[in-house]
Coordinates of C-alpha atoms and ligand atoms in Angstrom, one line a residue:
M1 CA 19.1 -1.9 -25.5
I2 CA 17.6 1.3 -24.1
K3 CA 17.4 3.7 -27.0
N4 CA 15.7 6.6 -25.2
V5 CA 14.0 7.5 -22.0
R6 CA 11.4 10.3 -21.6
I7 CA 9.2 11.7 -18.8
E8 CA 6.1 13.7 -18.7
P9 CA 4.2 15.5 -15.8
V10 CA 0.8 13.9 -15.4
L11 CA -1.9 14.3 -12.8
N12 CA -2.7 11.7 -10.1
S13 CA -6.2 11.0 -8.7
R14 CA -5.9 13.9 -6.3
G15 CA -5.0 16.3 -9.1
E16 CA -1.3 16.6 -8.0
T17 CA 1.5 16.4 -10.6
T18 CA 3.3 13.1 -10.7
I19 CA 5.8 11.4 -13.1
F20 CA 5.0 9.3 -16.2
A21 CA 8.1 7.6 -17.5
E22 CA 8.7 5.8 -20.8
I23 CA 11.7 3.6 -21.7
I24 CA 12.2 3.0 -25.4
T25 CA 14.1 -0.1 -26.4
N26 CA 14.7 -2.0 -29.7
R27 CA 11.7 -4.2 -28.8
G28 CA 9.2 -1.5 -27.8
T29 CA 8.1 1.3 -25.5
Y30 CA 7.4 0.6 -21.8
S31 CA 5.9 3.0 -19.4
A32 CA 4.9 3.5 -15.8
S33 CA 3.7 6.3 -13.5
A34 CA 4.4 7.0 -9.9
P35 CA 1.8 7.1 -7.1
S36 CA 1.9 9.7 -4.3
G37 CA 1.2 9.4 -0.6
K38 CA -0.3 11.9 1.7
S39 CA 0.0 10.0 5.0
K40 CA 3.7 9.7 4.5
G41 CA 6.2 8.1 6.8
A42 CA 9.4 9.9 7.9
Y43 CA 11.6 6.9 6.7
E44 CA 10.3 6.6 3.1
A45 CA 12.2 7.8 0.0
K46 CA 11.5 11.4 -0.8
A47 CA 9.6 12.6 -3.9
Q48 CA 10.8 15.7 -5.7
P49 CA 8.8 18.4 -7.4
F50 CA 8.6 18.2 -11.2
E51 CA 10.5 21.4 -11.8
K52 CA 13.5 20.0 -10.0
I53 CA 13.2 16.6 -11.7
K54 CA 13.1 18.2 -15.1
K55 CA 16.4 19.9 -14.5
L56 CA 18.1 16.7 -13.3
F57 CA 16.5 14.4 -15.9
P58 CA 18.9 14.9 -18.8
A59 CA 21.8 13.5 -16.7
V60 CA 19.7 10.5 -15.6
R61 CA 18.7 9.9 -19.2
K62 CA 22.3 10.0 -20.3
K63 CA 23.2 7.2 -17.9
L64 CA 20.3 5.0 -18.9
V65 CA 20.5 5.2 -22.6
G66 CA 22.6 2.3 -24.0
L67 CA 22.0 -0.1 -21.0
D68 CA 20.7 -3.6 -21.6
E69 CA 17.1 -3.7 -20.5
S70 CA 16.9 -7.5 -20.0
E71 CA 18.1 -7.2 -16.3
F72 CA 16.1 -4.5 -14.6
S73 CA 18.4 -4.6 -11.6
I74 CA 21.2 -3.1 -13.7
I75 CA 18.9 -0.1 -14.4
D76 CA 18.0 0.1 -10.7
D77 CA 21.7 0.0 -9.8
T78 CA 22.3 2.9 -12.1
L79 CA 19.4 4.9 -10.5
E80 CA 20.8 4.0 -7.1
S81 CA 24.2 5.3 -8.0
I82 CA 22.7 8.7 -8.9
G83 CA 20.7 8.7 -5.7
V84 CA 16.9 8.0 -5.3
D85 CA 16.3 10.9 -2.9
R86 CA 18.2 13.3 -5.1
M87 CA 16.3 12.5 -8.3
G88 CA 13.1 12.0 -6.4
S89 CA 11.4 8.6 -5.4
N90 CA 8.7 9.6 -7.9
L91 CA 11.1 9.7 -10.8
A92 CA 13.1 6.7 -9.6
I93 CA 10.0 4.4 -9.1
A94 CA 8.4 5.4 -12.4
L95 CA 11.7 4.5 -14.2
S96 CA 12.2 1.4 -12.2
M97 CA 8.7 0.1 -12.9
A98 CA 9.0 0.9 -16.6
A99 CA 12.4 -1.0 -16.5
V100 CA 10.7 -4.1 -15.1
R101 CA 8.1 -3.9 -17.9
A102 CA 10.8 -3.5 -20.4
A103 CA 12.6 -6.6 -19.1
G104 CA 9.3 -8.5 -19.2
N105 CA 8.5 -7.2 -22.7
G106 CA 5.4 -5.4 -21.4
E107 CA 4.4 -7.9 -18.6
A108 CA 5.8 -6.9 -15.3
Y109 CA 4.9 -10.2 -13.6
A110 CA 7.0 -12.0 -16.2
A111 CA 10.2 -10.1 -15.3
L112 CA 9.4 -10.6 -11.6
G113 CA 9.5 -14.4 -11.9
G114 CA 6.0 -15.2 -13.1
I115 CA 2.6 -15.6 -11.3
K116 CA 2.7 -17.5 -7.9
S117 CA -0.6 -16.9 -6.3
F118 CA -3.3 -14.3 -5.8
P119 CA -3.8 -11.9 -2.9
Y120 CA -7.0 -11.2 -1.0
P121 CA -7.9 -7.5 -1.6
L122 CA -7.9 -5.5 1.6
G123 CA -10.6 -2.9 0.8
N124 CA -11.0 0.5 2.2
V125 CA -14.7 1.0 3.1
V126 CA -14.8 4.1 5.4
G127 CA -12.1 6.7 5.8
G128 CA -10.8 9.5 7.9
G129 CA -7.6 11.1 9.0
V130 CA -5.6 13.0 6.4
H131 CA -7.4 11.2 3.5
G132 CA -10.6 13.1 4.5
G133 CA -13.5 11.9 6.7
G134 CA -15.0 12.0 10.1
L135 CA -12.8 9.3 11.6
S136 CA -9.5 9.9 13.4
I137 CA -8.3 6.6 12.2
Q138 CA -7.5 6.6 8.5
E139 CA -9.2 3.4 7.1
V140 CA -11.7 0.8 8.0
L141 CA -10.9 -2.2 5.9
V142 CA -12.5 -5.5 4.9
I143 CA -11.0 -8.8 3.8
P144 CA -13.2 -11.2 1.8
V145 CA -11.7 -14.3 3.4
K146 CA -14.3 -16.7 2.0
A147 CA -13.7 -15.8 -1.6
K148 CA -12.5 -18.6 -3.8
N149 CA -11.1 -16.5 -6.5
V150 CA -10.1 -12.8 -7.1
R151 CA -13.3 -11.9 -8.9
E152 CA -15.4 -13.2 -6.1
A153 CA -13.1 -11.3 -3.6
I154 CA -13.4 -8.0 -5.5
D155 CA -17.2 -8.4 -5.9
T156 CA -17.6 -9.1 -2.2
N157 CA -15.6 -6.0 -1.2
F158 CA -17.8 -3.9 -3.6
A159 CA -21.0 -5.4 -2.1
I160 CA -19.8 -4.5 1.4
W161 CA -18.9 -1.0 0.3
H162 CA -22.4 -0.5 -1.2
A163 CA -24.1 -2.0 1.9
V164 CA -22.1 0.3 4.3
G165 CA -22.8 3.3 2.1
N166 CA -26.6 2.6 2.4
E167 CA -26.3 2.2 6.1
L168 CA -24.2 5.3 6.6
G169 CA -26.9 7.3 4.8
A170 CA -28.5 7.7 8.2
H171 CA -25.2 8.8 9.7
G172 CA -24.3 12.0 7.9
I173 CA -22.6 10.6 4.8
T174 CA -20.9 13.4 3.0
G175 CA -19.1 11.7 0.1
R176 CA -16.0 9.7 -0.7
N177 CA -12.4 10.5 0.2
D178 CA -9.1 10.3 -1.6
E179 CA -9.2 6.5 -1.8
G180 CA -12.9 6.3 -2.7
A181 CA -13.8 5.2 0.9
W182 CA -17.0 6.7 2.4
V183 CA -16.9 9.8 4.5
A184 CA -19.4 10.2 7.3
T185 CA -19.9 11.9 10.6
A186 CA -20.2 8.7 12.6
D187 CA -17.3 8.1 15.0
E188 CA -15.0 5.0 15.1
A189 CA -17.2 2.8 17.3
E190 CA -20.4 3.5 15.3
T191 CA -18.6 3.0 12.0
L192 CA -16.9 -0.2 13.1
G193 CA -20.3 -1.5 14.2
I194 CA -21.8 -0.8 10.8
V195 CA -18.9 -2.2 8.8
T196 CA -18.6 -5.3 11.1
N197 CA -22.3 -6.1 10.5
A198 CA -22.1 -5.6 6.8
A199 CA -18.9 -7.7 6.6
K200 CA -20.5 -10.5 8.6
K201 CA -23.3 -10.9 6.0
F202 CA -20.7 -11.5 3.4
G203 CA -18.4 -13.7 5.5
A204 CA -15.7 -11.0 5.4
K205 CA -13.3 -9.9 8.2
V206 CA -12.6 -6.4 9.4
G207 CA -9.4 -4.4 10.0
I208 CA -8.2 -0.9 10.4
D209 CA -5.3 1.4 9.5
V210 CA -4.9 3.8 12.4
A211 CA -2.1 5.7 10.6
A212 CA -1.2 6.7 14.2
G213 CA 1.8 8.8 13.1
Q214 CA -0.7 11.4 11.8
L215 CA -2.3 11.6 15.3
Y216 CA 0.9 11.8 17.2
K217 CA 2.3 14.9 18.7
R218 CA 4.8 15.2 21.5
G219 CA 4.3 11.8 23.1
K220 CA 0.5 11.7 22.7
Y221 CA -2.1 10.8 20.2
Y222 CA -4.9 13.3 19.5
W223 CA -8.2 11.9 18.2
P224 CA -10.3 14.7 16.7
S225 CA -13.4 12.4 16.4
L226 CA -13.4 11.9 20.1
G227 CA -12.1 15.4 21.0
R228 CA -9.4 13.9 23.2
T229 CA -5.7 13.2 23.6
M230 CA -4.5 9.7 24.5
S231 CA -1.3 8.6 26.2
K232 CA 0.7 5.7 24.8
S233 CA -1.1 3.2 27.2
E234 CA -4.5 4.7 26.5
Q235 CA -3.8 4.3 22.8
M236 CA -2.9 0.6 23.5
D237 CA -6.1 0.1 25.4
K238 CA -8.2 1.7 22.7
I239 CA -6.7 -0.5 20.0
L240 CA -7.2 -3.6 22.2
D241 CA -10.8 -2.6 22.8
F242 CA -11.4 -2.2 19.1
I243 CA -9.8 -5.6 18.4
K244 CA -12.0 -7.3 20.9
E245 CA -15.3 -5.6 20.4
F246 CA -15.2 -5.7 16.6
R247 CA -13.2 -8.9 16.1
L248 CA -10.6 -7.1 14.1
V249 CA -8.1 -9.4 12.3
Y250 CA -5.8 -6.6 11.1
V251 CA -4.4 -3.4 12.6
E252 CA -2.0 -1.2 10.7
D253 CA 0.2 1.4 12.3
P254 CA -1.5 1.5 15.7
F255 CA 1.5 3.5 17.0
T256 CA 3.8 6.1 15.6
E257 CA 6.7 4.9 13.4
T258 CA 9.4 5.2 16.1
D259 CA 7.6 3.2 18.8
W260 CA 9.0 -0.3 18.2
E261 CA 8.3 -1.1 21.8
S262 CA 4.5 -0.5 21.7
F263 CA 4.3 -2.6 18.5
A264 CA 6.1 -5.4 20.2
Q265 CA 3.9 -5.1 23.3
L266 CA 0.8 -5.3 21.2
M267 CA 2.1 -8.4 19.4
K268 CA 2.3 -10.1 22.8
K269 CA -1.3 -9.1 23.7
T270 CA -2.9 -10.3 20.4
K271 CA -2.5 -12.9 17.7
I272 CA -4.0 -10.8 14.9
L273 CA -2.1 -9.3 12.0
V274 CA -0.3 -6.3 13.5
C275 CA 1.0 -4.5 10.4
G276 CA 3.7 -1.9 9.9
D277 CA 3.4 0.7 7.2
D278 CA 5.2 3.9 8.2
L279 CA 7.0 1.7 10.8
F280 CA 8.9 -0.1 7.9
A281 CA 8.4 2.4 5.0
T282 CA 9.5 -0.5 2.7
Q283 CA 13.1 -0.1 3.9
P284 CA 15.0 -3.4 4.2
E285 CA 16.9 -2.3 7.2
R286 CA 13.8 -1.4 9.1
L287 CA 12.2 -4.7 8.2
D288 CA 15.3 -6.4 9.7
I289 CA 14.8 -4.5 12.9
G290 CA 11.0 -5.4 12.9
V291 CA 11.7 -9.1 12.5
H292 CA 14.3 -9.0 15.2
R293 CA 12.1 -7.1 17.6
K294 CA 9.0 -9.1 16.8
A295 CA 7.2 -5.8 16.1
A296 CA 4.7 -7.0 13.5
R297 CA 3.1 -10.0 11.7
A298 CA 2.6 -8.1 8.5
A299 CA 4.3 -5.4 6.5
I300 CA 2.9 -2.9 4.0
I301 CA 5.0 -2.8 0.8
K302 CA 4.7 0.4 -1.2
P303 CA 7.3 0.4 -4.1
D304 CA 7.5 4.2 -4.1
Q305 CA 8.5 4.2 -0.4
A306 CA 11.6 2.2 -1.4
G307 CA 12.0 4.1 -4.7
L308 CA 13.3 1.1 -6.6
I309 CA 11.7 -2.3 -7.4
S310 CA 14.9 -4.2 -6.6
K311 CA 14.9 -2.6 -3.1
T312 CA 11.2 -3.4 -2.8
L313 CA 11.9 -7.0 -3.6
R314 CA 14.7 -7.0 -0.9
A315 CA 12.2 -5.7 1.6
I316 CA 9.6 -8.4 0.6
H317 CA 12.3 -11.1 0.9
I318 CA 13.2 -10.0 4.5
A319 CA 9.5 -9.8 5.5
K320 CA 8.8 -13.3 4.1
D321 CA 11.9 -14.8 5.6
G322 CA 11.0 -13.4 9.0
G323 CA 7.5 -14.9 8.8
L324 CA 5.7 -11.6 8.0
A325 CA 2.7 -11.4 5.6
H326 CA 3.5 -8.8 3.0
V327 CA 0.7 -6.5 1.9
V328 CA 1.4 -4.8 -1.4
S329 CA -0.2 -1.4 -1.4
H330 CA -1.4 1.5 -3.5
R331 CA -1.0 5.2 -2.3
S332 CA -3.9 7.6 -1.7
G333 CA -2.8 9.6 -4.8
E334 CA -2.9 7.0 -7.6
T335 CA -2.8 6.8 -11.4
C336 CA -4.3 4.0 -13.5
D337 CA -0.9 2.2 -13.4
T338 CA -1.5 -1.5 -12.4
F339 CA 2.0 -2.5 -11.5
I340 CA 1.2 -3.4 -7.9
A341 CA -1.2 -6.2 -9.1
D342 CA 1.7 -7.8 -10.9
L343 CA 4.0 -7.3 -7.9
A344 CA 1.5 -9.0 -5.6
V345 CA 0.9 -12.1 -7.8
A346 CA 4.6 -12.5 -8.6
T347 CA 5.7 -12.4 -4.9
G348 CA 2.7 -14.4 -3.6
A349 CA 1.4 -11.6 -1.4
P350 CA -1.4 -12.8 0.9
L351 CA -3.0 -9.3 0.7
I352 CA -3.2 -6.3 -1.6
K353 CA -4.4 -2.9 -0.6
C354 CA -5.8 -1.3 -3.7
G355 CA -9.0 0.4 -2.6
I356 CA -12.5 -0.6 -3.8
S357 CA -14.1 2.3 -5.6
G358 CA -12.7 4.8 -8.2
E359 CA -11.3 4.1 -11.6
E360 CA -7.6 4.3 -10.4
R361 CA -8.5 1.6 -7.8
V362 CA -10.7 -0.6 -10.0
V363 CA -8.0 -0.9 -12.7
K364 CA -5.8 -2.8 -10.2
A365 CA -8.6 -5.2 -9.4
N366 CA -9.3 -5.7 -13.1
R367 CA -5.6 -6.5 -13.7
L368 CA -5.7 -9.1 -10.9
A369 CA -8.7 -10.7 -12.7
E370 CA -6.9 -10.5 -16.0
L371 CA -3.9 -12.3 -14.6
W372 CA -6.1 -14.9 -12.9
D373 CA -7.3 -15.9 -16.4
K374 CA -3.7 -16.3 -17.7
V375 CA -2.9 -19.1 -15.3
K376 CA -4.0 -22.8 -15.7
K377 CA -4.7 -23.5 -12.1
P378 CA -4.7 -20.2 -10.2
V379 CA -4.9 -20.2 -6.4
M380 CA -5.4 -17.6 -3.7
T381 CA -2.4 -17.1 -1.4
K382 CA -2.8 -18.8 1.9
L383 CA -4.0 -16.3 4.4
R384 CA -3.3 -17.0 8.1
L385 CA -5.7 -15.0 10.2
Ligands
PGA401 P1 -0.9 7.4 1.8 O1 -1.6 6.5 2.9 O2 -0.8 6.7 0.5 O3 -1.7 8.7 1.8 O4 0.5 7.7 2.3 C1 -1.8 5.2 2.7 C2 -1.6 4.4 4.0 O5 -1.3 5.0 5.1 O6 -1.8 3.2 4.0
ZN402 ZN1 -1.1 2.9 6.2

């Protein structure tokens, strides 16, 4: 039984205030903290400022105390009845994740059905957009497809990240961004050339997150790195050029979140993983539409976009049923919470996006390795590229 619930304001990796929540039961104390996005979608659940949450929290606490913690969906239902947007997705997801841990007596994966298989880490190597960097697109990513286990996969991503960092030395490297990806003055084509070469040496594949919603204004896409605006069809051509020239296997949010039609058109023109992040915003109803309209082959799953783990699981279920690969993902503002690693292994996610460099990213990779060792015959999830 839940004896008490408490929250605390803590800082995330960007220095913003986020929520740390603790659920105290007869068996123990279980905690979690909420991540925070910067490149947010219009359809995701809304976070609230701590001051507002503090005022509402006593009422939330009152409803949770006394509940049976063995079924986390009961706690989620209670949170849902209060209203996720009202209490803040940051409060809701911290409580919901802590509730899963309480149900699993500390091990989130146990409450989520156990360990199925292990995801390939989709690692952010060079960045841009609102996360900081010279690129207009937000992320240049690598997938260590040849890795036979998670440790090898993580090592490969780190080796590529180091190699690209050395290479970018001659291209105005200025540091690392919010997600620990390199920041340089090279443009998209130059950067993709460098990353593709490095990835090839390690047998890895390359992808991008365009985060096109951030470039979109009144029907057009503005690319600061190229100093030009692109129409919808020019945007389509640019993406297709990148796919062809750099043999990309993954493209996330190539168009803004309302443009189902362009996503569907791109799907017809390529066989690679077209992935929706802001497009779906981890909302089950939007995944339904996406499956129906054949708008994507992959879906980003960010628990805080949904606000509740039970809702996140519904979104994953629809994605899987519809034949989409689900990509469990961190946010750019992270804490050292490792919940997403458990969620990825328990749902058999083919990919996990948890960054490469930075303590708040590395802890997730370490959790994957720790879980790998818990299983008798661990396997990587089948990745169809
Ligand atoms: P965010 O971006 O966490 O800053 O919202 C991540 C992404 O777009 O994948
Ligand atoms: Zn994204």
